[in-house]
Amino acid sequence: MKIIPTIRFAQKTDVKALIGLCELHATYEKAPYDKTGKAIKFTADLFAPDPIVHCLVVESNAALIGYATYMKQYATWDADYYLYMDCLFLKECARGLGIGEKLMRRIAREARTLGCSSVQWQTPEFNERAIKFYHRLGATSKRKERFFQTL
């Protein structure tokens, strides 16, 4: 089946499919994923009057094939806002078709709309395909360790 992508904001009816994409994304990044409570949290966080996170989805043939989530953040060193892209994921069938580039352009447009001066994100070191893709788009990287503290 031919993929004809549409990039749009997520809707409440997308939550179940979005959770499925998150699970695929976690598997791809070799990380555990627990679906428990995600539908309630996503609905509250994405669709509040003033949402704390925004989600774009990629739809083709009435099915979600990708997503990106982002939020506005403040960079102390720059004394300016940036858009932090928390996740970007496309199903295998959607990779290599230019959809990721379209999604990144849309993310940049959303960043400008929110008054952000840049977009920042991270990807695992082993995700060489994504790293090549981001470099091809003109992105640069900084090496840092990411730490987690469970509360």
PDB file of N, CA and C in Angstrom, residues 42-85:
ATOM      1  N   PHE A  42      -1.696  10.754  28.943  1.00  0.00           N
ATOM      2  CA  PHE A  42      -1.604  11.406  27.633  1.00  0.00           C
ATOM      3  C   PHE A  42      -2.805  12.320  27.403  1.00  0.00           C
ATOM      4  N   THR A  43      -3.983  11.817  27.697  1.00  0.00           N
ATOM      5  CA  THR A  43      -5.189  12.615  27.477  1.00  0.00           C
ATOM      6  C   THR A  43      -5.138  13.895  28.296  1.00  0.00           C
ATOM      7  N   ALA A  44      -4.739  13.787  29.560  1.00  0.00           N
ATOM      8  CA  ALA A  44      -4.661  14.972  30.425  1.00  0.00           C
ATOM      9  C   ALA A  44      -3.560  15.931  29.978  1.00  0.00           C
ATOM     10  N   ASP A  45      -2.399  15.404  29.636  1.00  0.00           N
ATOM     11  CA  ASP A  45      -1.243  16.257  29.332  1.00  0.00           C
ATOM     12  C   ASP A  45      -1.267  16.855  27.927  1.00  0.00           C
ATOM     13  N   LEU A  46      -1.786  16.119  26.968  1.00  0.00           N
ATOM     14  CA  LEU A  46      -1.807  16.591  25.580  1.00  0.00           C
ATOM     15  C   LEU A  46      -3.001  17.482  25.259  1.00  0.00           C
ATOM     16  N   PHE A  47      -4.116  17.264  25.959  1.00  0.00           N
ATOM     17  CA  PHE A  47      -5.352  17.927  25.558  1.00  0.00           C
ATOM     18  C   PHE A  47      -5.908  18.877  26.605  1.00  0.00           C
ATOM     19  N   ALA A  48      -5.082  19.299  27.540  1.00  0.00           N
ATOM     20  CA  ALA A  48      -5.474  20.305  28.531  1.00  0.00           C
ATOM     21  C   ALA A  48      -5.626  21.656  27.819  1.00  0.00           C
ATOM     22  N   PRO A  49      -6.336  22.592  28.431  1.00  0.00           N
ATOM     23  CA  PRO A  49      -6.449  23.926  27.811  1.00  0.00           C
ATOM     24  C   PRO A  49      -5.082  24.560  27.524  1.00  0.00           C
ATOM     25  N   ASP A  50      -4.120  24.325  28.399  1.00  0.00           N
ATOM     26  CA  ASP A  50      -2.752  24.805  28.204  1.00  0.00           C
ATOM     27  C   ASP A  50      -1.833  23.583  28.322  1.00  0.00           C
ATOM     28  N   PRO A  51      -1.707  22.791  27.250  1.00  0.00           N
ATOM     29  CA  PRO A  51      -0.985  21.509  27.348  1.00  0.00           C
ATOM     30  C   PRO A  51       0.492  21.689  27.699  1.00  0.00           C
ATOM     31  N   ILE A  52       1.020  20.728  28.468  1.00  0.00           N
ATOM     32  CA  ILE A  52       2.432  20.783  28.839  1.00  0.00           C
ATOM     33  C   ILE A  52       3.319  20.152  27.772  1.00  0.00           C
ATOM     34  N   VAL A  53       2.713  19.377  26.892  1.00  0.00           N
ATOM     35  CA  VAL A  53       3.441  18.729  25.796  1.00  0.00           C
ATOM     36  C   VAL A  53       2.534  18.750  24.572  1.00  0.00           C
ATOM     37  N   HIS A  54       3.149  18.840  23.415  1.00  0.00           N
ATOM     38  CA  HIS A  54       2.419  18.850  22.146  1.00  0.00           C
ATOM     39  C   HIS A  54       2.821  17.614  21.353  1.00  0.00           C
ATOM     40  N   CYS A  55       1.907  17.125  20.541  1.00  0.00           N
ATOM     41  CA  CYS A  55       2.187  15.914  19.768  1.00  0.00           C
ATOM     42  C   CYS A  55       1.698  16.074  18.344  1.00  0.00           C
ATOM     43  N   LEU A  56       2.612  15.866  17.418  1.00  0.00           N
ATOM     44  CA  LEU A  56       2.272  15.768  16.004  1.00  0.00           C
ATOM     45  C   LEU A  56       2.276  14.294  15.647  1.00  0.00           C
ATOM     46  N   VAL A  57       1.340  13.881  14.805  1.00  0.00           N
ATOM     47  CA  VAL A  57       1.310  12.502  14.334  1.00  0.00           C
ATOM     48  C   VAL A  57       1.401  12.490  12.825  1.00  0.00           C
ATOM     49  N   VAL A  58       1.898  11.382  12.311  1.00  0.00           N
ATOM     50  CA  VAL A  58       1.941  11.161  10.869  1.00  0.00           C
ATOM     51  C   VAL A  58       0.918  10.071  10.580  1.00  0.00           C
ATOM     52  N   GLU A  59      -0.021  10.398   9.715  1.00  0.00           N
ATOM     53  CA  GLU A  59      -1.094   9.468   9.386  1.00  0.00           C
ATOM     54  C   GLU A  59      -1.026   9.124   7.899  1.00  0.00           C
ATOM     55  N   SER A  60      -1.281   7.867   7.591  1.00  0.00           N
ATOM     56  CA  SER A  60      -1.382   7.426   6.199  1.00  0.00           C
ATOM     57  C   SER A  60      -2.380   6.274   6.156  1.00  0.00           C
ATOM     58  N   ASN A  61      -3.276   6.319   5.206  1.00  0.00           N
ATOM     59  CA  ASN A  61      -4.276   5.267   5.047  1.00  0.00           C
ATOM     60  C   ASN A  61      -5.033   4.998   6.352  1.00  0.00           C
ATOM     61  N   ALA A  62      -5.441   6.070   7.026  1.00  0.00           N
ATOM     62  CA  ALA A  62      -6.230   6.022   8.268  1.00  0.00           C
ATOM     63  C   ALA A  62      -5.504   5.346   9.428  1.00  0.00           C
ATOM     64  N   ALA A  63      -4.169   5.268   9.378  1.00  0.00           N
ATOM     65  CA  ALA A  63      -3.394   4.674  10.474  1.00  0.00           C
ATOM     66  C   ALA A  63      -2.231   5.593  10.821  1.00  0.00           C
ATOM     67  N   LEU A  64      -1.856   5.615  12.096  1.00  0.00           N
ATOM     68  CA  LEU A  64      -0.697   6.403  12.518  1.00  0.00           C
ATOM     69  C   LEU A  64       0.571   5.613  12.221  1.00  0.00           C
ATOM     70  N   ILE A  65       1.526   6.285  11.578  1.00  0.00           N
ATOM     71  CA  ILE A  65       2.799   5.641  11.230  1.00  0.00           C
ATOM     72  C   ILE A  65       3.990   6.360  11.856  1.00  0.00           C
ATOM     73  N   GLY A  66       3.714   7.411  12.620  1.00  0.00           N
ATOM     74  CA  GLY A  66       4.788   8.131  13.280  1.00  0.00           C
ATOM     75  C   GLY A  66       4.265   9.225  14.181  1.00  0.00           C
ATOM     76  N   TYR A  67       5.172   9.757  14.991  1.00  0.00           N
ATOM     77  CA  TYR A  67       4.803  10.845  15.893  1.00  0.00           C
ATOM     78  C   TYR A  67       6.045  11.611  16.329  1.00  0.00           C
ATOM     79  N   ALA A  68       5.798  12.804  16.834  1.00  0.00           N
ATOM     80  CA  ALA A  68       6.837  13.612  17.464  1.00  0.00           C
ATOM     81  C   ALA A  68       6.179  14.385  18.597  1.00  0.00           C
ATOM     82  N   THR A  69       6.862  14.441  19.734  1.00  0.00           N
ATOM     83  CA  THR A  69       6.368  15.219  20.866  1.00  0.00           C
ATOM     84  C   THR A  69       7.390  16.297  21.201  1.00  0.00           C
ATOM     85  N   TYR A  70       6.883  17.418  21.681  1.00  0.00           N
ATOM     86  CA  TYR A  70       7.777  18.528  21.986  1.00  0.00           C
ATOM     87  C   TYR A  70       7.161  19.444  23.027  1.00  0.00           C
ATOM     88  N   MET A  71       8.025  20.260  23.637  1.00  0.00           N
ATOM     89  CA  MET A  71       7.596  21.243  24.610  1.00  0.00           C
ATOM     90  C   MET A  71       8.546  22.435  24.591  1.00  0.00           C
ATOM     91  N   LYS A  72       8.044  23.566  24.976  1.00  0.00           N
ATOM     92  CA  LYS A  72       8.857  24.775  25.061  1.00  0.00           C
ATOM     93  C   LYS A  72       9.657  24.740  26.353  1.00  0.00           C
ATOM     94  N   GLN A  73      10.962  25.042  26.254  1.00  0.00           N
ATOM     95  CA  GLN A  73      11.870  25.031  27.403  1.00  0.00           C
ATOM     96  C   GLN A  73      12.680  26.332  27.409  1.00  0.00           C
ATOM     97  N   TYR A  74      13.330  26.589  28.535  1.00  0.00           N
ATOM     98  CA  TYR A  74      14.158  27.781  28.671  1.00  0.00           C
ATOM     99  C   TYR A  74      15.616  27.382  28.870  1.00  0.00           C
ATOM    100  N   ALA A  75      16.504  27.984  28.096  1.00  0.00           N
ATOM    101  CA  ALA A  75      17.942  27.732  28.205  1.00  0.00           C
ATOM    102  C   ALA A  75      18.582  28.877  28.979  1.00  0.00           C
ATOM    103  N   THR A  76      19.043  28.590  30.174  1.00  0.00           N
ATOM    104  CA  THR A  76      19.641  29.611  31.030  1.00  0.00           C
ATOM    105  C   THR A  76      20.866  30.246  30.373  1.00  0.00           C
ATOM    106  N   TRP A  77      21.761  29.439  29.818  1.00  0.00           N
ATOM    107  CA  TRP A  77      22.980  29.985  29.209  1.00  0.00           C
ATOM    108  C   TRP A  77      22.675  30.913  28.049  1.00  0.00           C
ATOM    109  N   ASP A  78      21.621  30.599  27.303  1.00  0.00           N
ATOM    110  CA  ASP A  78      21.254  31.434  26.155  1.00  0.00           C
ATOM    111  C   ASP A  78      20.289  32.557  26.537  1.00  0.00           C
ATOM    112  N   ALA A  79      19.674  32.441  27.714  1.00  0.00           N
ATOM    113  CA  ALA A  79      18.629  33.375  28.137  1.00  0.00           C
ATOM    114  C   ALA A  79      17.564  33.481  27.047  1.00  0.00           C
ATOM    115  N   ASP A  80      17.158  32.313  26.562  1.00  0.00           N
ATOM    116  CA  ASP A  80      16.198  32.263  25.464  1.00  0.00           C
ATOM    117  C   ASP A  80      15.446  30.933  25.509  1.00  0.00           C
ATOM    118  N   TYR A  81      14.355  30.884  24.814  1.00  0.00           N
ATOM    119  CA  TYR A  81      13.551  29.670  24.728  1.00  0.00           C
ATOM    120  C   TYR A  81      14.009  28.783  23.580  1.00  0.00           C
ATOM    121  N   TYR A  82      13.854  27.492  23.771  1.00  0.00           N
ATOM    122  CA  TYR A  82      14.074  26.525  22.708  1.00  0.00           C
ATOM    123  C   TYR A  82      12.944  25.505  22.751  1.00  0.00           C
ATOM    124  N   LEU A  83      12.760  24.814  21.678  1.00  0.00           N
ATOM    125  CA  LEU A  83      11.782  23.741  21.636  1.00  0.00           C
ATOM    126  C   LEU A  83      12.536  22.436  21.861  1.00  0.00           C
ATOM    127  N   TYR A  84      12.132  21.692  22.871  1.00  0.00           N
ATOM    128  CA  TYR A  84      12.739  20.394  23.135  1.00  0.00           C
ATOM    129  C   TYR A  84      11.868  19.320  22.500  1.00  0.00           C
ATOM    130  N   MET A  85      12.430  18.609  21.545  1.00  0.00           N
ATOM    131  CA  MET A  85      11.720  17.499  20.910  1.00  0.00           C
ATOM    132  C   MET A  85      12.046  16.245  21.710  1.00  0.00           C
TER     133      MET A  85
END
